[in-house]
Tab-separated table of C-alpha atoms and ligand atoms in Angstrom:
chain	number	residue	atom	x	y	z
J	210	MET	CA	-11.999	-19.899	1.088
J	211	LYS	CA	-10.686	-19.080	4.560
J	212	ILE	CA	-8.674	-15.871	4.176
J	213	LEU	CA	-6.624	-14.160	6.855
J	214	ILE	CA	-5.925	-10.451	6.330
J	215	ILE	CA	-3.086	-8.987	8.355
J	216	GLY	CA	-3.327	-5.208	8.666
J	217	ALA	CA	-7.124	-5.404	8.394
J	218	ASP	CA	-7.608	-1.990	10.053
J	219	GLY	CA	-5.687	-0.108	7.340
J	220	TYR	CA	-6.533	2.002	4.273
J	221	LEU	CA	-6.386	-1.144	2.091
J	222	GLY	CA	-6.937	-3.857	4.694
J	223	TRP	CA	-10.440	-2.834	5.741
J	224	PRO	CA	-11.858	-2.462	2.195
J	225	THR	CA	-10.209	-5.786	1.290
J	226	ALA	CA	-11.848	-7.482	4.273
J	227	MET	CA	-15.294	-6.188	3.251
J	228	ARG	CA	-14.801	-7.079	-0.426
J	229	LEU	CA	-13.656	-10.647	0.253
J	230	SER	CA	-16.376	-11.160	2.817
J	231	SER	CA	-19.002	-9.902	0.348
J	232	LYS	CA	-17.679	-12.425	-2.194
J	233	GLY	CA	-18.486	-15.210	0.253
J	234	HIS	CA	-15.037	-15.916	1.700
J	235	LYS	CA	-14.656	-16.536	5.414
J	236	VAL	CA	-12.531	-13.549	6.426
J	237	TYR	CA	-10.333	-13.269	9.500
J	238	GLY	CA	-8.699	-9.907	10.232
J	239	VAL	CA	-5.661	-9.098	12.343
J	240	ASP	CA	-4.247	-5.718	13.328
J	241	ASN	CA	-2.017	-4.308	16.073
J	242	PHE	CA	-3.279	-0.702	15.553
J	243	SER	CA	0.277	0.507	15.043
J	244	LYS	CA	-0.852	3.041	12.434
J	245	ARG	CA	-3.470	4.505	14.773
J	246	LYS	CA	-0.681	4.862	17.367
J	247	ILE	CA	1.627	6.676	14.911
J	248	GLU	CA	-1.295	8.975	14.056
J	249	LEU	CA	-1.763	9.817	17.735
J	250	GLU	CA	1.967	10.337	18.319
J	251	ASN	CA	2.214	12.721	15.393
J	252	GLY	CA	-1.070	14.590	15.818
J	253	ILE	CA	-2.451	13.478	12.449
J	254	LYS	CA	-5.769	11.904	11.590
J	255	PRO	CA	-7.597	10.526	8.555
J	256	LEU	CA	-9.949	12.895	6.739
J	257	PHE	CA	-13.117	10.962	7.546
J	258	LYS	CA	-13.986	9.844	11.025
J	259	ILE	CA	-12.996	6.201	11.242
J	260	GLU	CA	-14.866	3.835	13.507
J	261	THR	CA	-12.908	1.590	15.828
J	262	MET	CA	-12.123	-1.743	14.190
J	263	HIS	CA	-14.356	-3.550	16.682
J	264	ASN	CA	-17.336	-1.293	15.943
J	265	ARG	CA	-17.061	-1.390	12.185
J	266	THR	CA	-16.641	-5.161	12.182
J	267	LYS	CA	-19.699	-5.443	14.455
J	268	GLU	CA	-21.680	-3.191	12.096
J	269	TRP	CA	-20.566	-5.138	8.997
J	270	ASN	CA	-21.511	-8.415	10.654
J	271	LYS	CA	-24.930	-7.057	11.639
J	272	THR	CA	-25.728	-6.178	8.024
J	273	ASN	CA	-24.065	-9.315	6.639
J	274	PRO	CA	-24.875	-12.028	9.156
J	275	LYS	CA	-23.937	-14.802	6.732
J	276	LYS	CA	-20.618	-13.196	5.775
J	277	LYS	CA	-19.099	-12.322	9.112
J	278	ILE	CA	-15.590	-10.939	9.497
J	279	GLU	CA	-13.793	-12.281	12.559
J	280	PHE	CA	-11.330	-9.760	14.000
J	281	HIS	CA	-8.335	-10.570	16.219
J	282	TYR	CA	-6.229	-7.868	17.857
J	283	GLY	CA	-2.598	-8.939	17.845
J	284	ASP	CA	0.939	-8.238	16.767
J	285	LEU	CA	3.084	-10.217	14.312
J	286	LEU	CA	6.080	-9.341	16.482
J	287	ASN	CA	4.600	-11.700	19.059
J	288	HIS	CA	5.292	-14.990	17.296
J	289	ARG	CA	3.123	-16.931	19.785
J	290	PHE	CA	0.107	-14.861	18.755
J	291	ILE	CA	0.462	-15.590	15.056
J	292	TYR	CA	1.483	-19.235	15.629
J	293	GLN	CA	-1.673	-19.794	17.643
J	294	LEU	CA	-3.969	-18.021	15.213
J	295	VAL	CA	-2.611	-19.657	12.087
J	296	SER	CA	-2.622	-23.115	13.683
J	297	LYS	CA	-6.260	-22.623	14.669
J	298	ILE	CA	-7.556	-21.178	11.388
J	299	LYS	CA	-5.288	-22.917	8.859
J	300	PRO	CA	-6.213	-20.310	6.226
J	301	ASP	CA	-6.190	-21.106	2.496
J	302	ALA	CA	-4.701	-17.677	1.801
J	303	ILE	CA	-3.086	-14.944	3.879
J	304	ILE	CA	-2.950	-11.351	2.687
J	305	HIS	CA	-0.207	-9.503	4.481
J	306	TYR	CA	-0.641	-5.710	4.544
J	307	GLY	CA	0.411	-5.409	8.176
J	308	GLU	CA	3.465	-3.190	7.895
J	309	GLN	CA	4.428	0.401	8.691
J	310	PRO	CA	3.565	1.928	5.261
J	311	SER	CA	5.034	5.442	5.299
J	312	ALA	CA	8.323	6.328	3.614
J	313	PRO	CA	8.553	9.772	5.291
J	314	TYR	CA	7.850	8.270	8.739
J	315	SER	CA	10.700	5.812	8.256
J	316	MET	CA	13.011	8.735	7.482
J	317	VAL	CA	12.221	10.863	10.575
J	318	GLY	CA	15.259	9.504	12.406
J	319	ARG	CA	16.972	6.403	13.777
J	320	GLU	CA	14.104	5.416	16.045
J	321	GLN	CA	11.516	5.460	13.256
J	322	ALA	CA	13.820	3.701	10.772
J	323	VAL	CA	14.559	0.950	13.304
J	324	PHE	CA	10.884	0.653	14.240
J	325	THR	CA	9.878	0.357	10.568
J	326	GLN	CA	12.412	-2.312	9.705
J	327	HIS	CA	11.971	-4.265	12.944
J	328	ASN	CA	8.182	-4.180	12.698
J	329	ASN	CA	8.079	-5.030	8.993
J	330	VAL	CA	10.970	-7.458	8.575
J	331	ILE	CA	10.641	-9.404	11.839
J	332	GLY	CA	6.835	-9.438	11.657
J	333	ASN	CA	7.059	-10.917	8.168
J	334	LEU	CA	9.651	-13.487	9.350
J	335	ASN	CA	7.407	-14.577	12.217
J	336	LEU	CA	4.594	-15.039	9.719
J	337	ILE	CA	6.839	-17.093	7.413
J	338	PHE	CA	7.730	-19.398	10.325
J	339	ALA	CA	4.075	-19.682	11.363
J	340	ILE	CA	3.114	-20.759	7.841
J	341	LYS	CA	6.020	-23.206	7.591
J	342	LYS	CA	5.060	-24.827	10.901
J	343	TYR	CA	1.268	-24.928	10.704
J	344	CYS	CA	0.002	-24.489	7.140
J	345	PRO	CA	2.823	-24.852	4.585
J	346	SER	CA	0.462	-25.042	1.620
J	347	THR	CA	-1.230	-21.699	2.415
J	348	HIS	CA	-0.845	-19.100	-0.314
J	349	LEU	CA	0.804	-15.998	1.144
J	350	ILE	CA	0.013	-12.778	-0.728
J	351	LYS	CA	2.401	-10.135	0.517
J	352	LEU	CA	2.070	-6.420	-0.201
J	353	GLY	CA	5.344	-5.112	-1.562
J	354	THR	CA	6.062	-1.851	-3.337
J	355	MET	CA	7.208	-0.610	-6.736
J	356	GLY	CA	9.594	1.582	-4.729
J	357	VAL	CA	11.929	-1.386	-4.167
J	358	TYR	CA	13.175	-1.122	-7.746
J	359	GLY	CA	14.023	2.582	-7.526
J	360	THR	CA	14.473	4.246	-10.898
J	361	PRO	CA	17.008	2.134	-12.829
J	362	ASN	CA	18.155	3.099	-16.291
J	363	ILE	CA	16.697	-0.114	-17.740
J	364	ASP	CA	13.140	-1.464	-18.106
J	365	ILE	CA	11.727	-2.837	-14.835
J	366	GLU	CA	10.517	-6.428	-15.143
J	367	GLU	CA	8.241	-8.238	-12.694
J	368	GLY	CA	10.593	-9.426	-9.999
J	369	TYR	CA	13.220	-11.133	-12.123
J	370	LEU	CA	15.837	-10.224	-14.708
J	371	ARG	CA	17.451	-12.518	-17.257
J	372	ILE	CA	21.127	-11.503	-17.407
J	373	LYS	CA	24.103	-12.501	-19.485
J	374	HIS	CA	27.476	-12.211	-17.839
J	375	LYS	CA	30.768	-13.387	-19.326
J	376	ASN	CA	29.042	-15.724	-21.764
J	377	ARG	CA	26.787	-17.255	-19.124
J	378	SER	CA	23.138	-16.495	-18.472
J	379	ASP	CA	20.915	-16.638	-15.378
J	380	LEU	CA	17.516	-15.495	-14.112
J	381	ILE	CA	18.176	-13.332	-11.051
J	382	GLN	CA	15.939	-11.329	-8.712
J	383	PHE	CA	15.576	-7.839	-10.153
J	384	PRO	CA	18.157	-5.499	-8.566
J	385	VAL	CA	16.764	-3.154	-5.931
J	386	LYS	CA	17.552	0.483	-5.151
J	387	PRO	CA	14.812	1.493	-2.704
J	388	HIS	CA	13.674	5.089	-2.067
J	389	SER	CA	13.615	5.022	1.786
J	390	TYR	CA	14.122	2.840	4.890
J	391	TYR	CA	10.452	1.885	4.504
J	392	HIS	CA	10.929	0.776	0.884
J	393	LEU	CA	14.107	-1.036	2.007
J	394	SER	CA	12.074	-3.014	4.555
J	395	LYS	CA	9.980	-4.366	1.661
J	396	ALA	CA	13.130	-5.311	-0.263
J	397	HIS	CA	14.371	-7.254	2.783
J	398	ASP	CA	10.939	-8.936	3.069
J	399	SER	CA	11.104	-10.016	-0.561
J	400	LEU	CA	14.476	-11.698	-0.089
J	401	ASN	CA	13.246	-13.498	3.033
J	402	LEU	CA	10.119	-14.656	1.217
J	403	SER	CA	11.961	-15.825	-1.860
J	404	PHE	CA	14.322	-17.811	0.374
J	405	ALA	CA	11.388	-19.410	2.244
J	406	SER	CA	9.715	-20.438	-1.027
J	407	ARG	CA	12.962	-21.849	-2.392
J	408	VAL	CA	14.027	-23.739	0.699
J	409	TRP	CA	10.745	-24.760	2.335
J	410	GLY	CA	8.458	-24.884	-0.661
J	411	LEU	CA	6.130	-22.097	0.537
J	412	ARG	CA	3.774	-20.488	-1.998
J	413	VAL	CA	4.266	-16.734	-2.108
J	414	THR	CA	3.010	-13.912	-4.290
J	415	ASP	CA	4.790	-10.592	-3.798
J	416	LEU	CA	2.739	-7.650	-5.059
J	417	ASN	CA	4.920	-4.698	-5.950
J	418	GLN	CA	2.276	-2.040	-5.705
J	419	GLY	CA	2.445	1.534	-6.966
J	420	VAL	CA	0.953	4.597	-5.276
J	421	VAL	CA	-2.722	4.009	-4.426
J	422	TYR	CA	-5.367	6.728	-4.573
J	423	GLY	CA	-9.070	7.110	-3.854
J	424	THR	CA	-11.402	7.865	-0.973
J	425	GLU	CA	-13.766	4.945	-1.302
J	426	THR	CA	-14.739	1.513	-2.626
J	427	LYS	CA	-18.105	-0.137	-3.329
J	428	GLU	CA	-18.343	-1.256	0.276
J	429	THR	CA	-17.016	1.821	2.115
J	430	ILE	CA	-19.930	3.885	0.767
J	431	LEU	CA	-22.585	1.535	2.154
J	432	ASN	CA	-22.433	2.928	5.670
J	433	ASP	CA	-20.591	5.834	7.331
J	434	LYS	CA	-19.049	3.324	9.702
J	435	PHE	CA	-17.387	1.509	6.766
J	436	LYS	CA	-15.224	4.442	5.634
J	437	THR	CA	-11.526	3.778	5.166
J	438	SER	CA	-8.652	5.840	6.499
J	439	PHE	CA	-7.947	8.355	3.748
J	440	HIS	CA	-4.845	10.385	4.650
J	441	TYR	CA	-3.706	13.720	3.259
J	442	ASP	CA	-0.997	14.600	5.767
J	443	HIS	CA	2.693	14.626	4.899
J	444	LEU	CA	3.351	11.245	6.552
J	445	PHE	CA	0.630	8.913	5.297
J	446	GLY	CA	-0.999	10.931	2.505
J	447	THR	CA	-0.086	9.704	-0.984
J	448	VAL	CA	0.417	12.199	-3.734
J	449	ILE	CA	-2.886	12.062	-5.707
J	450	ASN	CA	-4.916	12.036	-2.491
J	451	ARG	CA	-2.931	15.050	-1.243
J	452	PHE	CA	-3.280	16.971	-4.516
J	453	CYS	CA	-7.081	16.395	-4.609
J	454	LEU	CA	-7.370	17.678	-1.066
J	455	GLN	CA	-5.162	20.679	-1.783
J	456	ALA	CA	-7.311	21.460	-4.848
J	457	ALA	CA	-10.490	21.190	-2.757
J	458	ILE	CA	-9.304	23.731	-0.195
J	459	GLY	CA	-7.626	26.173	-2.579
J	460	LYS	CA	-4.084	25.400	-1.408
J	461	PRO	CA	-1.285	25.100	-3.964
J	462	LEU	CA	-0.410	21.595	-5.130
J	463	THR	CA	2.921	20.786	-3.494
J	464	ILE	CA	5.255	19.289	-6.089
J	465	TYR	CA	8.496	18.074	-4.514
J	466	GLY	CA	11.353	19.356	-6.684
J	467	LYS	CA	10.765	19.859	-10.390
J	468	GLY	CA	8.166	17.076	-10.524
J	469	ALA	CA	9.938	15.137	-13.287
J	470	GLN	CA	10.168	12.056	-11.022
J	471	VAL	CA	7.905	9.358	-12.454
J	472	ARG	CA	5.853	6.863	-10.407
J	473	THR	CA	3.243	4.168	-10.943
J	474	PHE	CA	-0.364	4.556	-9.758
J	475	LEU	CA	-3.602	2.654	-9.252
J	476	ASN	CA	-7.100	3.243	-7.966
J	477	ILE	CA	-7.967	1.622	-4.616
J	478	GLU	CA	-10.667	-0.401	-6.462
J	479	ASP	CA	-7.921	-1.891	-8.637
J	480	THR	CA	-5.971	-2.900	-5.523
J	481	LEU	CA	-9.022	-4.955	-4.568
J	482	ASN	CA	-9.329	-6.371	-8.091
J	483	CYS	CA	-5.642	-7.342	-8.141
J	484	ILE	CA	-5.895	-9.034	-4.739
J	485	GLN	CA	-8.827	-11.120	-5.978
J	486	LEU	CA	-6.916	-12.072	-9.128
J	487	ALA	CA	-3.874	-13.008	-7.047
J	488	ILE	CA	-6.061	-15.243	-4.848
J	489	LYS	CA	-7.540	-16.968	-7.908
J	490	ASN	CA	-4.115	-17.499	-9.488
J	491	PRO	CA	-1.914	-18.710	-6.623
J	492	ALA	CA	1.817	-19.291	-6.699
J	493	LYS	CA	2.765	-22.958	-6.853
J	494	ARG	CA	4.514	-24.744	-3.976
J	495	GLY	CA	8.107	-23.460	-3.968
J	496	GLU	CA	7.288	-20.510	-6.209
J	497	PHE	CA	8.029	-16.883	-5.366
J	498	LYS	CA	5.756	-15.117	-7.843
J	499	VAL	CA	6.209	-11.379	-8.294
J	500	ARG	CA	3.527	-9.201	-9.873
J	501	ASN	CA	3.836	-5.446	-10.420
J	502	GLN	CA	0.565	-3.945	-9.251
J	503	PHE	CA	-0.203	-0.651	-10.955
J	504	THR	CA	-2.262	0.584	-13.872
J	505	GLU	CA	-0.739	3.924	-14.967
J	506	ILE	CA	2.519	5.841	-15.023
J	507	PHE	CA	2.788	9.608	-14.520
J	508	SER	CA	5.372	12.167	-13.558
J	509	ILE	CA	4.383	14.248	-10.538
J	510	GLU	CA	4.195	17.340	-12.735
J	511	GLN	CA	1.819	15.539	-15.156
J	512	LEU	CA	-0.361	14.614	-12.215
J	513	ALA	CA	-0.486	18.164	-10.903
J	514	LYS	CA	-1.490	19.382	-14.366
J	515	LYS	CA	-4.210	16.728	-14.646
J	516	ILE	CA	-5.652	17.768	-11.297
J	517	LYS	CA	-5.433	21.444	-12.238
J	518	LYS	CA	-7.274	20.758	-15.523
J	519	ALA	CA	-10.040	18.765	-13.820
J	520	SER	CA	-10.431	21.426	-11.109
J	521	GLN	CA	-10.801	24.171	-13.677
J	522	LYS	CA	-13.868	22.369	-15.048
J	523	ILE	CA	-15.580	23.108	-11.747
J	524	ASN	CA	-14.173	26.634	-11.605
J	525	LEU	CA	-11.571	26.043	-8.947
J	526	LYS	CA	-8.464	28.171	-9.180
J	527	ILE	CA	-5.388	26.010	-8.720
J	528	ASN	CA	-1.809	27.035	-8.092
J	529	ILE	CA	1.144	24.719	-8.273
J	530	LYS	CA	4.031	25.220	-5.841
J	531	HIS	CA	7.428	23.588	-6.358
J	532	LEU	CA	8.976	22.863	-2.952
J	533	LYS	CA	12.631	21.976	-2.493
J	534	ASN	CA	12.404	18.186	-2.612
J	535	PRO	CA	12.581	16.942	1.005
J	536	ARG	CA	13.360	13.435	-0.311
J	537	HIS	CA	16.409	12.025	-1.976
J	538	GLU	CA	15.178	10.806	-5.358
J	539	MET	CA	16.334	11.152	-8.950
J	540	ALA	CA	15.066	14.445	-10.348
J	541	LYS	CA	14.956	13.181	-13.939
J	542	HIS	CA	15.213	9.592	-15.038
J	543	TYR	CA	14.282	6.786	-17.424
J	544	TYR	CA	11.271	4.775	-16.208
J	545	LYS	CA	9.619	1.848	-17.908
J	546	PRO	CA	8.155	-0.748	-15.551
J	547	SER	CA	6.101	-3.716	-16.778
J	548	ASN	CA	2.610	-4.519	-15.467
J	549	LYS	CA	1.717	-7.286	-17.915
J	550	SER	CA	1.088	-9.892	-15.245
J	551	PHE	CA	-2.261	-8.590	-13.958
J	552	LEU	CA	-3.405	-7.489	-17.412
J	553	LYS	CA	-2.849	-11.078	-18.604
J	554	LEU	CA	-4.998	-12.305	-15.727
J	555	GLY	CA	-7.805	-10.045	-16.950
J	556	LEU	CA	-7.464	-6.850	-14.898
J	557	LYS	CA	-9.548	-4.068	-16.439
J	558	PRO	CA	-7.916	-0.923	-15.069
J	559	LYS	CA	-9.994	1.912	-13.697
J	560	LEU	CA	-7.964	4.796	-15.130
J	561	LEU	CA	-7.588	8.281	-13.689
J	562	SER	CA	-10.199	10.520	-15.319
J	563	ASP	CA	-11.365	14.112	-14.908
J	564	GLU	CA	-14.754	12.787	-13.740
J	565	PHE	CA	-13.111	10.738	-11.028
J	566	LEU	CA	-10.904	13.630	-9.878
J	567	ILE	CA	-13.853	16.045	-9.803
J	568	SER	CA	-15.947	13.668	-7.740
J	569	GLU	CA	-13.043	13.147	-5.300
J	570	ILE	CA	-12.503	16.888	-4.955
J	571	LYS	CA	-16.220	17.482	-4.365
J	572	LYS	CA	-16.353	14.790	-1.693
J	573	ILE	CA	-13.398	16.357	0.092
J	574	GLU	CA	-14.873	19.877	-0.225
J	575	LYS	CA	-17.957	18.725	1.694
J	576	ILE	CA	-15.990	17.964	4.824
J	577	LYS	CA	-13.254	20.555	4.609
J	578	SER	CA	-13.828	21.551	8.217
J	579	ASN	CA	-12.191	18.241	9.246
J	580	ILE	CA	-8.897	19.170	7.610
J	581	ASP	CA	-5.925	20.089	9.773
J	582	LEU	CA	-3.936	22.537	7.661
J	583	ASP	CA	-0.872	22.189	9.896
J	584	THR	CA	-0.278	18.588	8.843
J	585	ILE	CA	-0.037	19.127	5.094
J	586	ASP	CA	3.419	20.594	4.454
J	587	PRO	CA	6.304	18.094	4.515
J	588	THR	CA	8.549	18.350	7.563
J	589	VAL	CA	10.615	15.181	7.136
J	590	LYS	CA	13.817	15.610	5.179
J	591	TRP	CA	15.784	12.620	3.902
J	592	ASP	CA	19.086	14.328	4.780
J	593	GLN	CA	18.217	15.741	8.184
J	594	LYS	CA	21.142	15.853	10.560
J	595	GLY	CA	21.617	14.330	13.998
J	596	LYS	CA	18.423	12.304	14.575
B	1764	USQ	N1	5.252	13.919	-3.883
B	1764	USQ	C1	5.137	15.255	-4.248
B	1764	USQ	N2	4.345	16.042	-3.495
B	1764	USQ	C2	3.649	15.598	-2.404
B	1764	USQ	C3	3.775	14.233	-2.044
B	1764	USQ	C4	4.579	13.429	-2.795
B	1764	USQ	O1	5.754	15.696	-5.223
B	1764	USQ	O2	2.937	16.405	-1.783
B	1764	USQ	C5	6.088	13.005	-4.706
B	1764	USQ	C6	7.235	12.344	-3.967
B	1764	USQ	O3	8.399	13.122	-4.024
B	1764	USQ	C7	7.369	11.001	-4.702
B	1764	USQ	C8	5.982	10.721	-5.242
B	1764	USQ	O4	5.252	11.936	-5.120
B	1764	USQ	O5	8.237	11.144	-5.789
B	1764	USQ	C9	5.237	9.628	-4.528
B	1764	USQ	O6	5.157	9.942	-3.154
B	1764	USQ	P1	3.980	9.357	-2.223
B	1764	USQ	O7	4.099	10.015	-0.893
B	1764	USQ	O8	2.680	9.454	-2.928
B	1764	USQ	O9	4.340	7.812	-2.206
B	1764	USQ	P2	5.528	7.017	-1.478
B	1764	USQ	O10	6.159	7.772	-0.388
B	1764	USQ	O11	6.442	6.511	-2.555
B	1764	USQ	O12	4.775	5.801	-0.817
B	1764	USQ	C10	3.463	5.394	-1.185
B	1764	USQ	C11	2.875	4.582	-0.042
B	1764	USQ	C12	3.721	3.337	0.150
B	1764	USQ	C13	3.807	2.561	-1.156
B	1764	USQ	C14	4.356	3.458	-2.262
B	1764	USQ	C15	4.359	2.827	-3.621
B	1764	USQ	O13	2.825	5.354	1.132
B	1764	USQ	O14	3.146	2.547	1.189
B	1764	USQ	O15	4.646	1.444	-1.012
B	1764	USQ	O16	3.502	4.623	-2.358
B	1764	USQ	S1	5.718	3.382	-4.594
B	1764	USQ	O17	5.793	4.826	-4.558
B	1764	USQ	O18	5.505	2.895	-5.920
B	1764	USQ	O19	6.908	2.839	-4.013
């Protein structure tokens, strides 16, 4: 298949590009390096040294001459760029990761909130129009987030809810209550995509993904130049990755609030497995298919305890620190989301184990000198005044 990956320079995009290429697909990558720019602006960097996209693609292509990745630098906000590319390639599938992915960044102030929504929502709209004009039967696989649903007091279904109201019944899109301006951008994307499928017959799969963790995949370990951008800082670092790093350097695990907030999680390898399953099981013309993409559910406190327990097996002394929650999220709540869709397609989850956590912590310990301690503590507050 010809597959176009937008956001191919990212934490998930680069491993996805290598995986799909190794499976024999013709892979095209696009990125505007917006995340690298935010890193520079904020003085943060991934834990491992990350090659430039051009160099790592060159290196991959050298070792895999029959499975070359073709990279194009460009921005979805420039509709001419994506029109031209899509009309030339006419991909069978497009995987769209190319959005500003950080909730805390989107909450820094007006500028960052506007950037996030403009970049994500308008970029996605330009892509929708490109597909409609040049390749309307392409399957668009769009990365969404479990955070669009918020924490409702009812079970979370996969995208839709059958409701009864005044003796009538309907299947509606599941109500959203997003956690941040970033999560809101994904909710707006979903509505735009569902409209485009309904009205123009596009084929769209929206993947509402939980919090991803893990330093590596089968391909990133093949060569130092193939590493992916593992973040631990307070902007881009996700909670398990941050806790493993904190454990490795003897810093307390930073639970925001009491830690009773519950979230969904998955290993980065399972992201790649889900993407491959989504490609193999495309939405039909006119269908807006929603799949919840996660494998496990934990409260933040449970996670901290798991990481403490695993660390103790290798004699690390771990403290847990409860910080005043910088975010606005429900401290205690009901949470029961469904993830049947991928399990039905045959996903075999790679669950969080002590062995996995220990190996992550050991890997991080080996390069502790790369860690910038000043970027760990959260500085972005959801209720900050005057920005
Ligand atoms: N948290 C802590 N301590 C920390 C960091 C986070 O207690 O040091 C808590 C947060 O309060 C939150 C939870 O952990 O309740 C998850 O936070 P996170 O930073 O790991 O994840 P989040 O900001 O929700 O965003 C991440 C990705 C985003 C993706 C989302 C999936 O950055 O791109 O969409 O996970 S989800 O959370 O399901 O919406």
